[in-house]
Coordinates of C-alpha atoms in Angstrom, one line a residue:
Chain A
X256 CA 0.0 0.0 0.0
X257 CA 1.3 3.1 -1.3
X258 CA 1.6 6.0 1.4
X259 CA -1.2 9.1 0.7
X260 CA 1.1 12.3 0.3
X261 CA -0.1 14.6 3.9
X262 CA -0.9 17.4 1.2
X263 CA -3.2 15.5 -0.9
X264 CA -6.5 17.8 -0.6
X265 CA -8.6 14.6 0.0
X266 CA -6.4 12.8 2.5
X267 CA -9.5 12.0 4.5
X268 CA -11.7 10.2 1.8
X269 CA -8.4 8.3 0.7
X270 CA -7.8 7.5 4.1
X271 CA -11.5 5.7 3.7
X272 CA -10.5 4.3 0.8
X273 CA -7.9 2.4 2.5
X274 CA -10.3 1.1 4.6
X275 CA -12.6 -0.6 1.9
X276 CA -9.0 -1.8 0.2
X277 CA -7.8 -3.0 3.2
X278 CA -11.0 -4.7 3.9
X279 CA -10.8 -6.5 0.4
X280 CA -7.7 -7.9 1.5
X281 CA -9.0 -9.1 4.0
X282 CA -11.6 -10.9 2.1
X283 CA -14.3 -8.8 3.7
X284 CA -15.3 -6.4 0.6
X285 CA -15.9 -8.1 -2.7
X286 CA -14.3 -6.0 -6.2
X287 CA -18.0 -4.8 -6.8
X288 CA -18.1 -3.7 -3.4
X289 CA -15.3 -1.1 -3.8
X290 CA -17.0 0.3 -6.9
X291 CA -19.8 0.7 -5.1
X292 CA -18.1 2.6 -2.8
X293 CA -17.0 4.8 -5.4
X294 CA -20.5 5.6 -6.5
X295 CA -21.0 6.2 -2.6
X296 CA -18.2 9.2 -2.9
X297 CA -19.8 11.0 -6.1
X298 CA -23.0 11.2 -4.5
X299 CA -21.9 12.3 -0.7
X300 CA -19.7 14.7 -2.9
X301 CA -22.6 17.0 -4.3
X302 CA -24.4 16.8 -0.9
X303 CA -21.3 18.8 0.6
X304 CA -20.1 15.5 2.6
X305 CA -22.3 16.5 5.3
X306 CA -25.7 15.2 7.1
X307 CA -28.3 17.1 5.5
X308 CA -32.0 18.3 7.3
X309 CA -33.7 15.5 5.3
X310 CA -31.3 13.1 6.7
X311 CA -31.6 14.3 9.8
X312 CA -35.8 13.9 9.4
X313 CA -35.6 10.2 7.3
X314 CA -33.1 8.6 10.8
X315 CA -35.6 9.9 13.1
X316 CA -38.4 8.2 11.3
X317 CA -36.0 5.0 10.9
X318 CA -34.5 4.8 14.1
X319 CA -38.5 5.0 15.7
X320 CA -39.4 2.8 13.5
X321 CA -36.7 0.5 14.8
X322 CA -37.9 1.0 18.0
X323 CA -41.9 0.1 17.3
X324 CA -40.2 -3.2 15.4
X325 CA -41.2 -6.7 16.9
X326 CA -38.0 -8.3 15.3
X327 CA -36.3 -5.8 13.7
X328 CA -33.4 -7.1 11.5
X329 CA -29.7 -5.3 10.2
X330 CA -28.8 -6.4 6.7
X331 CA -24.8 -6.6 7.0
X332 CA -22.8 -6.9 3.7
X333 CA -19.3 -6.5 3.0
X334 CA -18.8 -2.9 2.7
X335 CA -20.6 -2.2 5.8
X336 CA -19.0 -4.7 8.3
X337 CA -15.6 -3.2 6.7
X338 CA -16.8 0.5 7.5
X339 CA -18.0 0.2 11.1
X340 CA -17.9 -3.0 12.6
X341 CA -17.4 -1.3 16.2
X342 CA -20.4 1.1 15.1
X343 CA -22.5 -1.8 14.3
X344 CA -22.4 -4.3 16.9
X345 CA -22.9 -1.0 19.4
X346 CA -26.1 -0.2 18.1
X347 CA -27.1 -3.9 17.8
X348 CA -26.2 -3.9 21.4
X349 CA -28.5 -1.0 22.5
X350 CA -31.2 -1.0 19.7
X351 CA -31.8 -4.9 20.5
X352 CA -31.5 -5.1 16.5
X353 CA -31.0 -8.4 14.9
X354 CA -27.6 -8.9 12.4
X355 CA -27.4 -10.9 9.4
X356 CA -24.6 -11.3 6.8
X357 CA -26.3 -11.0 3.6
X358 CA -24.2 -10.8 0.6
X359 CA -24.6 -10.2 -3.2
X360 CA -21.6 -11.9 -3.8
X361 CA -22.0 -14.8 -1.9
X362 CA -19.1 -17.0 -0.9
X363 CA -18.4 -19.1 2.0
X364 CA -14.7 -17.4 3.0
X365 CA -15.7 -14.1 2.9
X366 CA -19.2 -15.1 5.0
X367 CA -16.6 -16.0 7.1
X368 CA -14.4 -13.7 6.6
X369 CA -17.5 -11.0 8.1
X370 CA -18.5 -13.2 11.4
X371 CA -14.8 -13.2 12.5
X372 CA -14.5 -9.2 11.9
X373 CA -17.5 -8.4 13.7
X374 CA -16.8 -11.8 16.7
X375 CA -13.9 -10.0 17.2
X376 CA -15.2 -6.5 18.4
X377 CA -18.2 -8.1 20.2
X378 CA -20.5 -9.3 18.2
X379 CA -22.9 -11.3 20.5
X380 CA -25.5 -13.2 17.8
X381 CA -25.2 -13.4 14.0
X382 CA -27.7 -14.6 11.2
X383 CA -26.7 -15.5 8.1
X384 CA -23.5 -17.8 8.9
X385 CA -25.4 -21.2 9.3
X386 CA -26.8 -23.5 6.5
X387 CA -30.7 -22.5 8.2
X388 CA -31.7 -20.7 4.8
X389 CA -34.8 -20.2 3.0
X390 CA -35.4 -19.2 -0.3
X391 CA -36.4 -15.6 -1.4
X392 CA -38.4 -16.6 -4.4
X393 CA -38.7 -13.4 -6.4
X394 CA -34.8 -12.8 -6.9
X395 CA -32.3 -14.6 -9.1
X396 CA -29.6 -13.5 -7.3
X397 CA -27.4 -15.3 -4.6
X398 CA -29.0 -12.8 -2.1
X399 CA -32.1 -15.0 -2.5
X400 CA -30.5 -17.0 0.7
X401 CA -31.9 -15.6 4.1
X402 CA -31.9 -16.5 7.5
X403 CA -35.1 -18.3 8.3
X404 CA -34.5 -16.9 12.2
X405 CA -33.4 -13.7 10.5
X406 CA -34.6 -11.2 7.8
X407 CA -37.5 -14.3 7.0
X408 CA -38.7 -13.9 10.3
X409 CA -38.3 -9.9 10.3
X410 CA -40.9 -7.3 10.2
X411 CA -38.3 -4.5 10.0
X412 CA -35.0 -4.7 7.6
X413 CA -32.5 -2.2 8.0
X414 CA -30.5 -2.8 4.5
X415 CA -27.7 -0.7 3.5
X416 CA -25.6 0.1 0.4
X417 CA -28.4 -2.3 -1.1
X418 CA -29.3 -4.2 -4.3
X419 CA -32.4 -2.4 -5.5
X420 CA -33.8 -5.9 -6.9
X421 CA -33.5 -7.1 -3.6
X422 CA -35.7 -4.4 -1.7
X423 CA -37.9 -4.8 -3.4
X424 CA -38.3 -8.5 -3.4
X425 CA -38.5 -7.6 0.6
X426 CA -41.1 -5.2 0.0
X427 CA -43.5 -7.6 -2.1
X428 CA -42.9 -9.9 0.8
X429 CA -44.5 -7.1 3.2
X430 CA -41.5 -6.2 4.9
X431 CA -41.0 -2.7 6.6
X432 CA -37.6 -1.6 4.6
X433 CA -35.6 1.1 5.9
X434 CA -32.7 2.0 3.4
X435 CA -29.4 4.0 4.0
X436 CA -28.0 4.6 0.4
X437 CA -26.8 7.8 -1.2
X438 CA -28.0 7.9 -4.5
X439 CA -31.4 9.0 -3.8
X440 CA -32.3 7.9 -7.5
X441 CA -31.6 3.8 -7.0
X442 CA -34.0 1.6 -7.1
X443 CA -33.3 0.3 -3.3
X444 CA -34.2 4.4 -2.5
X445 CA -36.8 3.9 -4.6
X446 CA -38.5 1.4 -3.3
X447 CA -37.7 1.5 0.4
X448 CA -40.0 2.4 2.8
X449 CA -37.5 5.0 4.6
X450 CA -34.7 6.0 2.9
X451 CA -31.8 8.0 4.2
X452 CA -29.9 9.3 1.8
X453 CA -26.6 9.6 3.5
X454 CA -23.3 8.3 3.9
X455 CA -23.5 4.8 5.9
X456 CA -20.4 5.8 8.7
X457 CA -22.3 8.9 9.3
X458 CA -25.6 7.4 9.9
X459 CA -24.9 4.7 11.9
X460 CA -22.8 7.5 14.0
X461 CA -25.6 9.1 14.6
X462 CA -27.9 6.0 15.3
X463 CA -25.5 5.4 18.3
X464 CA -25.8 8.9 19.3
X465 CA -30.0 9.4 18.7
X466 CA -30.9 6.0 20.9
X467 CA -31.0 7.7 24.1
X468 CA -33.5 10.5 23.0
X469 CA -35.5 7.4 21.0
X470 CA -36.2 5.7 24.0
X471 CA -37.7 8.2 25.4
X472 CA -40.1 8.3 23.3
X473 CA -43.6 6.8 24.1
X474 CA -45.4 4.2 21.6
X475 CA -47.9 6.7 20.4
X476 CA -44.9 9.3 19.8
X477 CA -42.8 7.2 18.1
X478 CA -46.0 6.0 15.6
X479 CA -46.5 9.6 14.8
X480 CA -43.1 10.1 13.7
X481 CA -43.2 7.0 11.3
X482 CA -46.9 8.3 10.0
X483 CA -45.7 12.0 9.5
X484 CA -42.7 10.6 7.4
X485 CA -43.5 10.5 3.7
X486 CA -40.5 9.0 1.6
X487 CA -41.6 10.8 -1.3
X488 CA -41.5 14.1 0.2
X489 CA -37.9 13.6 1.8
X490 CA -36.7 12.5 -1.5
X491 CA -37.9 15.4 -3.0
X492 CA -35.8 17.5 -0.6
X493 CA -32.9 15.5 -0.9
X494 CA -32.4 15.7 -4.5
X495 CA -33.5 19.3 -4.4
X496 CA -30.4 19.5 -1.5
X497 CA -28.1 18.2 -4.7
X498 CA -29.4 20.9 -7.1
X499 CA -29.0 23.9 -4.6
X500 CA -25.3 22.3 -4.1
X501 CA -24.9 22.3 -7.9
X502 CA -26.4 25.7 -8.9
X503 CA -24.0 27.4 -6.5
X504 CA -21.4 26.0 -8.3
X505 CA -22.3 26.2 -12.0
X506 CA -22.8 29.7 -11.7
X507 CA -19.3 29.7 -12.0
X508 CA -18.3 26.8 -13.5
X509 CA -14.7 27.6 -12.3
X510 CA -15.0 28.1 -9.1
X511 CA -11.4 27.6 -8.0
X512 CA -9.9 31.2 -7.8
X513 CA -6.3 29.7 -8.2
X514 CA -7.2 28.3 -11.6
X515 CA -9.3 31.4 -12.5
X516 CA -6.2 33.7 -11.3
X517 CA -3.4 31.3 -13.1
X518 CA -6.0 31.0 -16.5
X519 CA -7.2 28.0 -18.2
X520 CA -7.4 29.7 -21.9
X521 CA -5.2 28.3 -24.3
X522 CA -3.5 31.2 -26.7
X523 CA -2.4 29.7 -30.1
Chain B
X78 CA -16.6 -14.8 -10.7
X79 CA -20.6 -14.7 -10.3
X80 CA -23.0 -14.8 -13.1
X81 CA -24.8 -11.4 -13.8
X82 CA -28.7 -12.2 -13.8
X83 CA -30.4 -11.7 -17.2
X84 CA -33.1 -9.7 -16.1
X85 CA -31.0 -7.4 -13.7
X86 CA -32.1 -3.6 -14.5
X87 CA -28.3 -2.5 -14.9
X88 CA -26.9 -5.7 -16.5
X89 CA -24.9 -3.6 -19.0
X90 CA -23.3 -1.3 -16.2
X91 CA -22.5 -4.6 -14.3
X92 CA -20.5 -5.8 -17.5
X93 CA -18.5 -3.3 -17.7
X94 CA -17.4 -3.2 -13.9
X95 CA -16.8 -6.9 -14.3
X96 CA -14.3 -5.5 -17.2
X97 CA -12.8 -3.9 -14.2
X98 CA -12.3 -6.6 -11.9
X99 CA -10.7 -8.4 -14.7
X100 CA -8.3 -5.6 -15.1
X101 CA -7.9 -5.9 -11.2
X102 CA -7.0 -9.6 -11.5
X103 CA -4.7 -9.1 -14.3
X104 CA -3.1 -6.5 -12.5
X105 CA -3.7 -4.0 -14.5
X106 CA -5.9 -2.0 -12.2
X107 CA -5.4 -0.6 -9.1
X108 CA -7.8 -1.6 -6.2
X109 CA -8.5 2.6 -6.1
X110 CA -8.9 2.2 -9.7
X111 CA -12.2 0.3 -8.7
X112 CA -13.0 2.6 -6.6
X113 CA -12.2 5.4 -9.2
X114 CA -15.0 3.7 -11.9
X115 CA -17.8 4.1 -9.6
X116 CA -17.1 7.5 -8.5
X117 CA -17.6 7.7 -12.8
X118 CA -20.6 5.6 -12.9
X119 CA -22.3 8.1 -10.3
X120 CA -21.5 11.1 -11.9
X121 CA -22.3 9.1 -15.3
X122 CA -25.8 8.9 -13.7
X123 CA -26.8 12.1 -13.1
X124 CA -26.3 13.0 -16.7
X125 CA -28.1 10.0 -18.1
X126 CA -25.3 8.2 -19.3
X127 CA -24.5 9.6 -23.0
X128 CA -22.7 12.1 -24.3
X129 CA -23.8 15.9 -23.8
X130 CA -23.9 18.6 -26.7
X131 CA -21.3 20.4 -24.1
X132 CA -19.0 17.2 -23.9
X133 CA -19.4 17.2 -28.1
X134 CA -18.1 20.7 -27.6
X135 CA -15.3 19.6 -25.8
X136 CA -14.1 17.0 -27.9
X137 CA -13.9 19.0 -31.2
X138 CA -11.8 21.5 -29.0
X139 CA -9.5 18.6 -27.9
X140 CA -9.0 16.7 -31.1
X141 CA -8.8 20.6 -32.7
X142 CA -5.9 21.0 -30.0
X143 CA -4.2 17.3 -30.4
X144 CA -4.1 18.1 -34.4
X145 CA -2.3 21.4 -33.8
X146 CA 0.2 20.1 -31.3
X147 CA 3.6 19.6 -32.0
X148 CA 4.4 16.9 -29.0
X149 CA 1.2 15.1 -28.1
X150 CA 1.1 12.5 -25.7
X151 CA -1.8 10.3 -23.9
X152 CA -1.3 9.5 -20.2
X153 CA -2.4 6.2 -19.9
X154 CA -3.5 4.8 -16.5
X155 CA -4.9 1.3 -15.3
X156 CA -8.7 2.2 -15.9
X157 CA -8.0 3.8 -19.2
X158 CA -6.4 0.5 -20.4
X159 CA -8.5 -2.1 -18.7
X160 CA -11.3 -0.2 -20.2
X161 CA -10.4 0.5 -23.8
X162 CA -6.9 -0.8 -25.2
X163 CA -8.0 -1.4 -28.8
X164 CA -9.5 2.0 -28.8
X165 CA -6.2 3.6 -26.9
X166 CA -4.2 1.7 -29.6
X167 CA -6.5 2.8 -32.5
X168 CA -6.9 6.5 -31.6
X169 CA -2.3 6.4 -31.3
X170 CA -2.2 5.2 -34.6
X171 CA -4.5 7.2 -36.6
X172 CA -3.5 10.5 -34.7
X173 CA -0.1 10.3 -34.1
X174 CA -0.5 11.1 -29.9
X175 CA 2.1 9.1 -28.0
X176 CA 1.2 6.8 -25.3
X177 CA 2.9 6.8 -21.9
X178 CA 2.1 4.5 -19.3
X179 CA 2.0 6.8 -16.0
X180 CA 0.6 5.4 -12.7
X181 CA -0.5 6.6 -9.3
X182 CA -0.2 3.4 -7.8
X183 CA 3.2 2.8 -9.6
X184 CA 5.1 -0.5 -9.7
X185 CA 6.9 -2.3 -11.8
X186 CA 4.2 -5.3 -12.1
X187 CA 1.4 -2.7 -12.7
X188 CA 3.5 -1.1 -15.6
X189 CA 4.5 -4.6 -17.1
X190 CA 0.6 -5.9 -17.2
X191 CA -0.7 -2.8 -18.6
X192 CA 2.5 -2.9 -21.4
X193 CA 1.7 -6.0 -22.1
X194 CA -2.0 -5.5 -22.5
X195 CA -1.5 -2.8 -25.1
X196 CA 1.0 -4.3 -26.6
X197 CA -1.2 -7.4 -27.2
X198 CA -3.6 -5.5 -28.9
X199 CA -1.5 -3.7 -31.3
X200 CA 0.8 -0.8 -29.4
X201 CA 3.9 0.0 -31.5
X202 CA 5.4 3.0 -29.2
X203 CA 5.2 3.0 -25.1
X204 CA 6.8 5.8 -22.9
X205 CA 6.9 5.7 -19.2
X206 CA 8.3 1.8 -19.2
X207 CA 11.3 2.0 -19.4
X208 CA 14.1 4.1 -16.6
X209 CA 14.0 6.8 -18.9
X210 CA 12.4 9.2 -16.2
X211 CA 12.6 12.4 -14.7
X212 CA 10.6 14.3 -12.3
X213 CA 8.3 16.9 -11.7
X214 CA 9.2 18.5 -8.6
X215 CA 5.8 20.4 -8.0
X216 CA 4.1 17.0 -7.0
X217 CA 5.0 14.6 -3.8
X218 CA 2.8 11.1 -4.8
X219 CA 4.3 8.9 -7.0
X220 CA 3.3 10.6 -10.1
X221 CA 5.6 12.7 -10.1
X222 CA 7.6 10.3 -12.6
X223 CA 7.4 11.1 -16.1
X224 CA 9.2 9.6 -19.0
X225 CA 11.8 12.0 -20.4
X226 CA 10.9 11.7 -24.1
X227 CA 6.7 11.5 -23.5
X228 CA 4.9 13.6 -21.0
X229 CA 8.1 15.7 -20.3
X230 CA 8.7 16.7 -23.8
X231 CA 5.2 17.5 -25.0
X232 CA 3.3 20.4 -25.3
X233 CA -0.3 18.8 -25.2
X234 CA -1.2 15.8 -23.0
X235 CA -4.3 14.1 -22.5
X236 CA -5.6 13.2 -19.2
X237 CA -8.5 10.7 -18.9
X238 CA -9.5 9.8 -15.3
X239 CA -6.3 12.0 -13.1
X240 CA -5.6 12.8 -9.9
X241 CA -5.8 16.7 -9.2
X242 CA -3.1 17.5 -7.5
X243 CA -0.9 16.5 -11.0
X244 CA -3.2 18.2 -13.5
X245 CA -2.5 21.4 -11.7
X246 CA 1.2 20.1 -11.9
X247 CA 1.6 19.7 -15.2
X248 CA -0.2 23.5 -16.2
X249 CA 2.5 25.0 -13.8
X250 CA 4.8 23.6 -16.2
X251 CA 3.4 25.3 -19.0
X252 CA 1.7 21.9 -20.6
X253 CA -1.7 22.5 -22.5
X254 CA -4.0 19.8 -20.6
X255 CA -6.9 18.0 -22.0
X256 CA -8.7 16.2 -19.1
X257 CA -11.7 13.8 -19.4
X258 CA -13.2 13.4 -16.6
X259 CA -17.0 12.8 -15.4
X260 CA -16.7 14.7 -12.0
X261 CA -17.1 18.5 -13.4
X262 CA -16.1 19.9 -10.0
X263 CA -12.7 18.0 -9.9
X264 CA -9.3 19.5 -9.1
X265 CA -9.0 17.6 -12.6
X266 CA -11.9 19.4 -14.1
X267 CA -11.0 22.7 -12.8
X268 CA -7.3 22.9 -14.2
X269 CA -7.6 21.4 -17.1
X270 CA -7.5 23.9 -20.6
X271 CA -10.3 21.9 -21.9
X272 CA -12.3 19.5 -19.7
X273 CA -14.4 17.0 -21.5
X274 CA -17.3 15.6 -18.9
X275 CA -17.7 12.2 -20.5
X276 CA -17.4 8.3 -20.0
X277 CA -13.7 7.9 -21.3
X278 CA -14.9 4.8 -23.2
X279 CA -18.2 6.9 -25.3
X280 CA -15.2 9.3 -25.8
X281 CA -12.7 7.6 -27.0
X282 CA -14.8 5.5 -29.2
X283 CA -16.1 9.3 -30.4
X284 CA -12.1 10.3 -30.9
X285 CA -11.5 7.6 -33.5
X286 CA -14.9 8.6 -35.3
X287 CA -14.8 12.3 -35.9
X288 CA -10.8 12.5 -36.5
X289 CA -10.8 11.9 -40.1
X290 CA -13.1 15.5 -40.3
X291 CA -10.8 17.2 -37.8
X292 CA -8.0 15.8 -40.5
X293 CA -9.7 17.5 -43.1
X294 CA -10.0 21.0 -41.4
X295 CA -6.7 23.8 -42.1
X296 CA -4.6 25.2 -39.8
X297 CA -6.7 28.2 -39.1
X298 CA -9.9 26.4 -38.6
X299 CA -8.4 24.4 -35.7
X300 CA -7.2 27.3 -33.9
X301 CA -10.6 28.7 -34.1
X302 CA -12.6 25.6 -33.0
X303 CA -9.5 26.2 -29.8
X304 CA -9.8 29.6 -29.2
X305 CA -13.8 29.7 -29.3
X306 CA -13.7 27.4 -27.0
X307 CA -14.1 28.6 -23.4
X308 CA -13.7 25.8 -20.5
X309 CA -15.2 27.7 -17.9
X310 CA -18.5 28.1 -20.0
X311 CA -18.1 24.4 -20.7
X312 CA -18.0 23.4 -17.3
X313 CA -21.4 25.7 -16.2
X314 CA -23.1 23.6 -18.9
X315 CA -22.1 20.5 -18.0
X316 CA -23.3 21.1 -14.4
X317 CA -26.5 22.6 -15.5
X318 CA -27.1 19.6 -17.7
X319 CA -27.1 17.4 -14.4
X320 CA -29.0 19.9 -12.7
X321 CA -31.6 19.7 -15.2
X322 CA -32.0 15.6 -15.2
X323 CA -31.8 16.1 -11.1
X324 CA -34.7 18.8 -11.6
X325 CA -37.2 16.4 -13.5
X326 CA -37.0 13.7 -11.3
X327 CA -36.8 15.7 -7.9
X328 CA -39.9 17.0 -8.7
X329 CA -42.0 13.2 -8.3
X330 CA -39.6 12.5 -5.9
X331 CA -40.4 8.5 -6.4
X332 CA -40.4 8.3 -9.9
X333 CA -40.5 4.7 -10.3
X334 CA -44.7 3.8 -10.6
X335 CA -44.3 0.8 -9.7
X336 CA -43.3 1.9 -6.3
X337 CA -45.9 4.4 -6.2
X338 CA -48.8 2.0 -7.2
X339 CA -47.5 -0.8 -4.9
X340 CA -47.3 2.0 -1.9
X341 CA -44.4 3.1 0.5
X342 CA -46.0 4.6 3.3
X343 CA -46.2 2.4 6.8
X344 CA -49.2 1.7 8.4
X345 CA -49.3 1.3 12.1

């Protein structure tokens, strides 16, 4: 691994980067899971990089929903166990949240390769590592394979950085599915029930910090915060949050006063 | 390598990233070159994945500004030749442009793979293989290599898919830079004389087509297709361009009818 350079301008997303290449070393991120990664950058990029108010609104209405859950279950894939696996089993931890392995790219070592990462910063109870599967029958993928004491039995599914066939197979199957993916335009965002368009380190960030206040709540509070959500709406205001990013920006189109002040017209 | 399901929505998109991992497995492609291609697919995305009348505009500037150079060469990367070697090859031979193989992620295997992989397909003439280097002192990452008789000694280079931090390099050095790059808000972007905001493989493919007419245009013609052309103007309407495919779905918010018909709101 090559050293980043301390004056590279995006040290901090390389350092991420790392991350993700260090977990496909370790046979925890497939290939297609570091590309998807990359289509994870480009769209925190024109939100800023920051938690937006829509966010903000769509974790409220997940994490309650979480809360009002009978058996509410975490959808773990490569990417994710690479990102957070401290942030993960924490939440499970205080949420009471269920977590399953579920991968697109289904293989026995790296299935393995997930339990041992997350065993070995606490996790206490994993789906998705035994051969008790059942059969999702709407998808041709691999994904098809889920727990039956997991996502099967589920009435909640907390899936991110997911396959948009997938969610909605879950959906048709009359599952409640709360989606963190940044590309409020997939399918998965689409089709979930509560998407947060954000980036997954940041969310789950601030599902450990939001908890507390959650449980709080009463039953009746919490169901008016999942009713008063509308997906449609907060998609609306996320995209919108991309275009008011954009506009500021094009009104430019060079917006880097260096290049402006150094000149980028050729004279021939 | 898993099969990619017939009736997947983005089965064409999948192909091509499996392109990728093949490029990956030969070597030939950095694990951030993964990485790299989806930050491109998102920012493909929001454009609707073709080629813009801006990004046309572009590309008669470039191939104007390629034809009038003295000393052209192509920096070639992993992605670039993992993606399109016959194409690379192709475009080299009909244009004259010399190829040099120049790497973030430099090592000797990386350069020897890709080498061999346009040789393979046809590559007579390959800079940046051999110890023929020198530096550029401006940059600290690996890049700062260049071979002595390519990048150092021309006056245009092309730039598909670079890192910022040696675009800006290079113009302190007085080199003419055509970038391609997706992400219009890039160091890349920003530096570059002209920028063209296109998928490298629609443009390359687009290089080989229209050169025969840029062949047939005079001196004087060129350098007013060059100096008409204004990269900052360019940029503004490639970001509008996005803004505008943002703006007609952001105002359904779901778009998909399917979803809407089948319902997202929860019921408790």
């Amino acid at each position: 691994m090559i050293e980043i350079p301390d004056d590279h301008p995006r040290a901090e997303s390389l350092r991420i980067r790392h991350v993700m290449e260090k977990g496909y070393m370790n046979r925890i991120v497939a290939l297609a899971g570091l590309i998807a990664h990359g289509r994870g950058e480009a769209f925190d990029y024109i939100i800023g990089e920051k938690t937006t108010p829509p966010a903000l609104k769509s974790i409220e209405a997940a994490l309650s929903m979480i809360k009002l859950a009978k058996y509410p279950v975490f959808s773990i894939n490569g990417n994710t166990a690479a990102l957070a696996p401290n942030e993960i089993v924490k939440f499970a931890e205080i949420s009471g949240i269920k977590l399953e392995i579920n991968l697109f790219y289904r293989t026995e070592e790296r299935i393995q390769a997930i339990k041992k990462h997350l065993l070995d910063v606490g996790a206490k109870e994993l789906f998705g590592i035994s051969d008790r599967k059942a059969q999702i029958q709407e998808l041709s993928s691999n994904r098809r394979f889920v727990d039956k004491d997991g996502i099967l039995k589920s009435d909640v599914i907390l899936v991110p950085l997911e396959d948009g066939d997938r969610t909605e197979a879950l959906r048709k199957m009359g599952k409640i599915v709360i989606a963190i993916d940044l590309n409020p335009l997939s399918r998965t965002a689409q089709w979930a029930n509560i998407t947060i368009v954000d980036n997954f380190l940041r969310v789950i960030k601030l599902f450990i910090e939001k908890w507390p206040d959650i449980e709080k709540k009463s039953e009746s509070e919490l169901k008016q915060i999942v009713r008063n959500f509308d997906n449609k709406e907060n998609l609306r205001e996320m995209i919108k949050y991309s275009i008011d990013y954009l506009n500021k920006i094009s009104n430019k189109g060079i917006y880097i006063d260096e290049v402006l002040n150094f000149g980028y017209k050729i004279r021939i």
